[in-house]
mmCIF file of C-alpha atoms in Angstrom:
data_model
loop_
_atom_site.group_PDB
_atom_site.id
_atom_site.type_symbol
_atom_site.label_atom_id
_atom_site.label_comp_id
_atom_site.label_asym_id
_atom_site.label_seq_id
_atom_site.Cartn_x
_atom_site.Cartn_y
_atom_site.Cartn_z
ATOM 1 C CA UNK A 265 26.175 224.607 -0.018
ATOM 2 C CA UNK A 266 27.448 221.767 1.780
ATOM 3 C CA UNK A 267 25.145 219.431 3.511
ATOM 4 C CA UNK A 268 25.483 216.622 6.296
ATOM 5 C CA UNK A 269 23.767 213.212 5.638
ATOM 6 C CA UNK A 270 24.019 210.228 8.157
ATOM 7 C CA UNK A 271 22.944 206.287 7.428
ATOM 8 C CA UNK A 272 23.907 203.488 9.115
ATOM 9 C CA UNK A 273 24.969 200.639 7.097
ATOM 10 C CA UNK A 274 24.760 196.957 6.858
ATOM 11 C CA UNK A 275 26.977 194.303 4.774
ATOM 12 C CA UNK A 276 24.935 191.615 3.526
ATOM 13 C CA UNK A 277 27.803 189.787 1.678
ATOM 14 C CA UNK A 278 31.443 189.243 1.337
ATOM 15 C CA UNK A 279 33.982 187.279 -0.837
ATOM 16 C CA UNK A 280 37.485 187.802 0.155
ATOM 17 C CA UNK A 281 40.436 186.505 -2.252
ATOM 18 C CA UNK A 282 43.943 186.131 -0.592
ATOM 19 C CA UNK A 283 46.972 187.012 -2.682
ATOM 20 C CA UNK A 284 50.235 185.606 -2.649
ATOM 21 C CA UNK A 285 53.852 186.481 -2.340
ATOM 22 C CA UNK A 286 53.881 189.256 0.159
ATOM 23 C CA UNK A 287 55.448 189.101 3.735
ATOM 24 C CA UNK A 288 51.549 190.029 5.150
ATOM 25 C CA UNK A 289 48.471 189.060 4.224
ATOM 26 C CA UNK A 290 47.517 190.818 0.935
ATOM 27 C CA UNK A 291 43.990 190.886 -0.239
ATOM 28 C CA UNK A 292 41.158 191.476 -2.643
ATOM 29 C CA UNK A 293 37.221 191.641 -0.780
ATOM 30 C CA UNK A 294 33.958 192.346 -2.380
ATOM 31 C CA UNK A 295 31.273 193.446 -0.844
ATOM 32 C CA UNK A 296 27.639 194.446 -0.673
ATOM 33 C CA UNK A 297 26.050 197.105 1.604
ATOM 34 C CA UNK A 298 23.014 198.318 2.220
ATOM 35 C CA UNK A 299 22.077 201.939 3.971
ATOM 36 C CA UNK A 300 19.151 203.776 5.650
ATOM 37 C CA UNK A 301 18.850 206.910 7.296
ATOM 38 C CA UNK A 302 19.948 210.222 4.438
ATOM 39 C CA UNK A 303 21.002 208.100 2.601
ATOM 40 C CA UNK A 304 18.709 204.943 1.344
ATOM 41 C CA UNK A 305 20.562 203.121 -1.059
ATOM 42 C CA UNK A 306 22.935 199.655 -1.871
ATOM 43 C CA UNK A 307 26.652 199.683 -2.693
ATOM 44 C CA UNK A 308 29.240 197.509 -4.176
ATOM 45 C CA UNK A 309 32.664 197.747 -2.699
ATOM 46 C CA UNK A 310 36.121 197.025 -4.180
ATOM 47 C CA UNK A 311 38.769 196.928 -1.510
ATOM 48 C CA UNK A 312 42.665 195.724 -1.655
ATOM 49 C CA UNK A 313 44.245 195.524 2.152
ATOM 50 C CA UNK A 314 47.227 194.114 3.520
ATOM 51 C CA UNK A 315 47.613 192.924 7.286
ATOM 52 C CA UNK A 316 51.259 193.171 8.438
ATOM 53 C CA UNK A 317 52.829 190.569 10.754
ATOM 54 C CA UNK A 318 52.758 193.448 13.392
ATOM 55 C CA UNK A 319 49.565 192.696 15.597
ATOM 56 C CA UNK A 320 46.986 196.158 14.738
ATOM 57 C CA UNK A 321 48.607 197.325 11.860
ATOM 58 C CA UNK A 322 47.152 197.208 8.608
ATOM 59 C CA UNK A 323 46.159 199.605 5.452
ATOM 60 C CA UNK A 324 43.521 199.027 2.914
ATOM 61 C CA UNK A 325 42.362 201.203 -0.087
ATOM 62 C CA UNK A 326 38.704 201.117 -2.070
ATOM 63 C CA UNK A 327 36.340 202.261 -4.381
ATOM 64 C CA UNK A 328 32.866 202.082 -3.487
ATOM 65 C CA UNK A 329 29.726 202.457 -5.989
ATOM 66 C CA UNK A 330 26.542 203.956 -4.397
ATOM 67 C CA UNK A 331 22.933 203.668 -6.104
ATOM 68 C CA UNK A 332 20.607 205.038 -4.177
ATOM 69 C CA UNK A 333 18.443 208.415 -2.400
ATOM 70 C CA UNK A 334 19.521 211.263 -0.390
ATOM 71 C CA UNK A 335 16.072 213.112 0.113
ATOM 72 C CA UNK A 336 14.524 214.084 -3.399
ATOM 73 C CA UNK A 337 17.711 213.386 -5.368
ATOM 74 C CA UNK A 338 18.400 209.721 -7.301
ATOM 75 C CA UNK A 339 21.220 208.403 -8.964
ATOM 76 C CA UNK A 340 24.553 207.160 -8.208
ATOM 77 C CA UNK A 341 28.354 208.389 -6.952
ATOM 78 C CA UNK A 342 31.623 206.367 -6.423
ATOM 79 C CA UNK A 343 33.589 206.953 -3.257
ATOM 80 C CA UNK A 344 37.166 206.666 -2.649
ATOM 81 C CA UNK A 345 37.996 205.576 0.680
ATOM 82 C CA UNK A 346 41.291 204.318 2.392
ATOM 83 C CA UNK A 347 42.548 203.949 5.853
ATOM 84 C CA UNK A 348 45.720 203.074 7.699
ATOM 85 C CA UNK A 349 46.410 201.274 11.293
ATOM 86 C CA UNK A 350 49.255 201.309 13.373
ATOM 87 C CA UNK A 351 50.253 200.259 17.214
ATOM 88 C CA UNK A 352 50.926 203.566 17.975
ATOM 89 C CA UNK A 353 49.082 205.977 16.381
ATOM 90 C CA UNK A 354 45.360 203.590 15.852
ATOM 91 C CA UNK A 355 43.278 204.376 13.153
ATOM 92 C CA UNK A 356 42.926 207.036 10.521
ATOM 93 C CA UNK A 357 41.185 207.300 7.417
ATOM 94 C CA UNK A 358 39.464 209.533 4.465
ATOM 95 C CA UNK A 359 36.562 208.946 2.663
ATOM 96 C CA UNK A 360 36.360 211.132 -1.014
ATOM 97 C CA UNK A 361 33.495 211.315 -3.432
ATOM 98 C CA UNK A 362 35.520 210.806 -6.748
ATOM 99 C CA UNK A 363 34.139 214.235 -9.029
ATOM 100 C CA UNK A 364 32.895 213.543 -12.228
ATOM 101 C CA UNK A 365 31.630 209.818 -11.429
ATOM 102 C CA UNK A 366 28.079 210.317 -10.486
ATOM 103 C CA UNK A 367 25.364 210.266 -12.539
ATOM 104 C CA UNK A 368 21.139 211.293 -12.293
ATOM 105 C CA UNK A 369 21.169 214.091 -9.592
ATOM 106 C CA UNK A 370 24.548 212.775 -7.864
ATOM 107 C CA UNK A 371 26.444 213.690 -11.523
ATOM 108 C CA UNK A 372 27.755 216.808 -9.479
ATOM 109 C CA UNK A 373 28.391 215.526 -6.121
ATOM 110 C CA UNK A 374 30.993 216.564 -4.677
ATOM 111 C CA UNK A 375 32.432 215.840 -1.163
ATOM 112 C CA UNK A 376 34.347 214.170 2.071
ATOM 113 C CA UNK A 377 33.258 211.271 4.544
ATOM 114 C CA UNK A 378 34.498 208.887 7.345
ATOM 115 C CA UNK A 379 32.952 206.559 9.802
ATOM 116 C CA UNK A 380 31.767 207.312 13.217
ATOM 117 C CA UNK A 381 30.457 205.748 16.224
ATOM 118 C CA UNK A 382 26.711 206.003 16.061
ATOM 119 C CA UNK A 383 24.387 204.880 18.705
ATOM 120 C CA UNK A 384 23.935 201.686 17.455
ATOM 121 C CA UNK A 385 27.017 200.990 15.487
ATOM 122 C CA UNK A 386 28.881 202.393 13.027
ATOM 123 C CA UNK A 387 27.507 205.298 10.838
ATOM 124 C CA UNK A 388 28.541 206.660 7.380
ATOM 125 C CA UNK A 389 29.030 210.449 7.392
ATOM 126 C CA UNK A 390 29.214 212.498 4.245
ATOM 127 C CA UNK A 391 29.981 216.232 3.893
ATOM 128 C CA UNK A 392 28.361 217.135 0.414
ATOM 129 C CA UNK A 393 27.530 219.217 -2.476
ATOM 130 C CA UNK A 394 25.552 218.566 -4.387
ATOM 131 C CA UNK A 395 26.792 221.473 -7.057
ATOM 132 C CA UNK A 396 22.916 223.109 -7.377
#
């Protein structure tokens, strides 16, 4: 049965690492996050982007690791997200659960995500099973 969560999130640190060689702006960015709401948790995020020289277009791909609570269940998942910008066509993006990379009651988590405007900011939503 899949299930809706909602939980705002917060970065609490960054440490971007420019690459070089590339006719835009290539880079590596760690992160930390913390959520609340469905989800009560921390992450660490991996992410590789590249800003082209054309104002409002860029791409980026991640992995992000996810220790924390969605109501009774504990553990941790990794989600896959990416996006892509362009002039034209703004923004678009996916947000996977990978299968297979959880572990304590997220071992079976399966599911898809993205990021919408909450009332307060931006909110991560997640459409999951969790396999019971």
């Amino acid at each position: 049965m899949t299930e809706r969560i909602n939980a705002d999130f917060t970065v609490i640190s960054r440490e971007e690492q420019p690459a070089e060689g590339f006719s835009g702006q290539l880079s590596h960015t760690i992160f930390d996050k913390t959520f609340t709401g469905d989800l009560e948790g921390t992450s660490v995020v991996q992410l590789i982007a590249i800003k082209t020289p054309v104002e409002n277009a860029m791409a980026y791909v991640a992995f992000e690791h996810i220790t924390g609570t969605i109501g009774d269940r504990k553990g941790t998942f990794v989600v896959r997200h990416s996006a892509l910008m362009t002039p034209a066509e703004g923004r678009s993006g996916e947000w996977i659960v990978v299968p297979h990379a959880g572990d304590g009651d997220f071992a079976a988590l399966t599911g898809r995500g993205e990021i919408v405007q909450g009332p307060s900011g931006e909110v991560f939503q997640l459409d999951c099973d969790f396999g019971d």
